[in-house]
CSV table of C-alpha atoms in Angstrom, one decimal:
chain,number,residue,atom,x,y,z
A,1,MET,CA,-12.5,6.8,3.3
A,2,TYR,CA,-11.3,3.4,4.7
A,3,VAL,CA,-7.8,2.7,3.4
A,4,ASP,CA,-7.3,-0.9,2.6
A,5,ALA,CA,-4.0,-2.8,3.2
A,6,CYS,CA,-3.4,-3.2,-0.6
A,7,ALA,CA,-3.5,0.6,-0.9
A,8,ILE,CA,-1.1,1.0,1.9
A,9,VAL,CA,1.3,-1.5,0.4
A,10,SER,CA,1.0,-0.1,-3.1
A,11,LEU,CA,1.7,3.5,-2.0
A,12,ILE,CA,4.6,2.5,0.3
A,13,ALA,CA,6.2,0.2,-2.3
A,14,ASP,CA,5.4,2.6,-5.1
A,15,GLU,CA,3.7,0.0,-7.2
A,16,ASP,CA,2.1,0.7,-10.6
A,17,SER,CA,-1.2,1.3,-8.9
A,18,ALA,CA,0.2,3.9,-6.5
A,19,SER,CA,-0.7,6.9,-8.6
A,20,ALA,CA,-4.3,5.9,-8.7
A,21,TYR,CA,-4.4,5.4,-5.0
A,22,ALA,CA,-2.6,8.7,-4.4
A,23,ARG,CA,-5.1,10.7,-6.5
A,24,ALA,CA,-8.1,9.2,-4.6
A,25,LEU,CA,-6.4,9.7,-1.2
A,26,ALA,CA,-5.6,13.3,-2.0
A,27,GLY,CA,-9.4,14.1,-2.1
A,28,ALA,CA,-10.3,12.2,1.0
A,29,ALA,CA,-11.6,14.3,3.9
A,30,ALA,CA,-11.0,11.9,6.8
A,31,PRO,CA,-9.1,8.8,5.7
A,32,TRP,CA,-8.7,6.0,8.2
A,33,THR,CA,-7.7,2.4,8.5
A,34,SER,CA,-7.9,-0.4,11.0
A,35,PRO,CA,-5.2,-2.2,13.0
A,36,LEU,CA,-6.0,-5.2,10.9
A,37,ALA,CA,-5.2,-3.4,7.6
A,38,ALA,CA,-2.0,-2.1,9.2
A,39,TRP,CA,-1.1,-5.6,10.3
A,40,GLU,CA,-1.8,-7.0,6.8
A,41,ALA,CA,0.4,-4.3,5.2
A,42,THR,CA,3.1,-5.0,7.8
A,43,ILE,CA,3.1,-8.7,6.9
A,44,VAL,CA,3.3,-8.0,3.2
A,45,LEU,CA,5.9,-5.3,3.4
A,46,SER,CA,8.2,-7.4,5.7
A,47,ARG,CA,8.6,-10.0,2.9
A,48,PRO,CA,11.6,-10.5,0.6
A,49,GLY,CA,10.9,-8.5,-2.6
A,50,GLN,CA,9.3,-5.8,-0.5
A,51,LEU,CA,11.2,-4.2,2.5
A,52,ASP,CA,12.7,-7.6,3.5
A,53,CYS,CA,12.8,-6.8,7.2
A,54,SER,CA,11.4,-7.7,10.6
A,55,PHE,CA,7.7,-7.3,11.4
A,56,ARG,CA,8.7,-4.5,13.9
A,57,LYS,CA,10.6,-2.5,11.3
A,58,ALA,CA,7.7,-2.9,8.7
A,59,GLU,CA,5.3,-1.9,11.4
A,60,ARG,CA,7.3,1.3,12.1
A,61,VAL,CA,7.3,2.1,8.4
A,62,VAL,CA,3.5,1.6,8.1
A,63,VAL,CA,2.7,3.6,11.2
A,64,GLU,CA,5.0,6.5,10.3
A,65,TRP,CA,3.6,6.5,6.8
A,66,LEU,CA,0.0,6.6,8.1
A,67,GLU,CA,0.9,9.4,10.6
A,68,GLU,CA,2.6,11.5,7.9
A,69,ARG,CA,-0.5,11.4,5.8
A,70,ASN,CA,-3.0,12.0,8.7
A,71,ILE,CA,-4.6,8.6,8.1
A,72,ALA,CA,-6.2,7.7,11.4
A,73,LEU,CA,-5.6,4.2,12.9
A,74,SER,CA,-8.9,3.3,14.6
A,75,GLN,CA,-11.1,0.6,15.8
A,76,PRO,CA,-14.7,0.2,14.7
A,77,GLN,CA,-17.4,1.8,16.9
A,78,ARG,CA,-19.7,-1.2,16.6
A,79,PRO,CA,-17.7,-4.4,16.7
A,80,ARG,CA,-20.7,-6.7,16.7
A,81,GLU,CA,-22.0,-5.0,13.5
A,82,VAL,CA,-18.6,-5.4,11.9
A,83,LEU,CA,-18.5,-9.1,12.7
A,84,ALA,CA,-22.0,-9.5,11.2
A,85,LEU,CA,-21.0,-7.7,8.1
A,86,ALA,CA,-17.9,-9.8,7.7
A,87,VAL,CA,-19.9,-12.9,8.0
A,88,ALA,CA,-22.6,-11.7,5.6
A,89,VAL,CA,-20.0,-10.8,2.9
A,90,ALA,CA,-18.3,-14.2,3.4
A,91,GLU,CA,-21.6,-16.0,3.0
A,92,LYS,CA,-22.4,-14.1,-0.2
A,93,HIS,CA,-18.9,-14.0,-1.9
A,94,GLY,CA,-17.0,-16.9,-0.3
A,95,VAL,CA,-13.7,-17.1,1.5
A,96,GLY,CA,-10.5,-18.7,0.3
A,97,LYS,CA,-8.8,-19.3,-3.0
A,98,ARG,CA,-10.5,-17.3,-5.8
A,99,ALA,CA,-12.7,-15.7,-3.2
A,100,LEU,CA,-12.4,-13.0,-0.5
A,101,SER,CA,-9.6,-13.4,2.1
A,102,ASN,CA,-10.3,-13.1,5.8
A,103,PHE,CA,-8.7,-9.7,5.6
A,104,ASP,CA,-11.0,-8.7,2.7
A,105,CYS,CA,-14.1,-9.6,4.7
A,106,PHE,CA,-13.1,-7.3,7.6
A,107,HIS,CA,-11.9,-4.5,5.3
A,108,TYR,CA,-15.4,-4.7,3.7
A,109,ALA,CA,-17.1,-4.7,7.1
A,110,TYR,CA,-15.1,-1.8,8.6
A,111,ALA,CA,-16.0,0.4,5.6
A,112,LYS,CA,-19.6,-0.8,5.4
A,113,SER,CA,-20.2,-0.2,9.1
A,114,ALA,CA,-18.8,3.4,8.8
A,115,ASP,CA,-20.8,3.9,5.5
A,116,THR,CA,-17.6,5.0,3.8
A,117,PRO,CA,-15.9,3.9,0.6
A,118,ILE,CA,-12.9,1.6,0.6
A,119,LEU,CA,-9.7,2.7,-1.1
A,120,THR,CA,-8.9,-0.5,-3.0
A,121,LEU,CA,-8.3,-1.8,-6.5
A,122,ASP,CA,-8.9,-5.4,-5.3
A,123,ARG,CA,-11.3,-6.8,-7.9
A,124,LEU,CA,-13.0,-9.1,-5.4
A,125,LEU,CA,-13.8,-6.3,-3.0
A,126,ARG,CA,-15.0,-4.1,-5.9
A,127,ALA,CA,-17.4,-6.9,-6.8
A,128,THR,CA,-19.2,-6.5,-3.5
A,129,ASP,CA,-21.9,-3.9,-2.8
A,130,SER,CA,-19.3,-1.7,-1.0
A,131,LYS,CA,-18.4,1.7,-2.4
A,132,THR,CA,-14.8,1.7,-3.7
A,133,LEU,CA,-12.3,4.2,-4.9
A,134,PRO,CA,-10.5,4.9,-7.1
């Protein structure tokens, strides 16, 4: 299972959606995420209203959190395929306000290239053809 940045943030920040993510993650055989998802989570968690800290401190929190849960931080095996999948989902669903973000396109592409579901509650990602949990 590919762990999306919104799932990482939700679980670390103990948001309302955290319990749904935790249940889905508990049943995952080999959860993993990308450096891009970890970076997005770092950006969000560093903000006021979240951890309100430096990027470096937020990065440490994210990396330690991933390690404690045995969520692998890995790069895609086929980067050209990932790029093509990101472009294809952007073409189909759009990018920008009221559409997928740049991050969403790559979260989709990482999961799709690995033929694994995405751990996300993001309604826009759930509207794609990707498998999603919970």
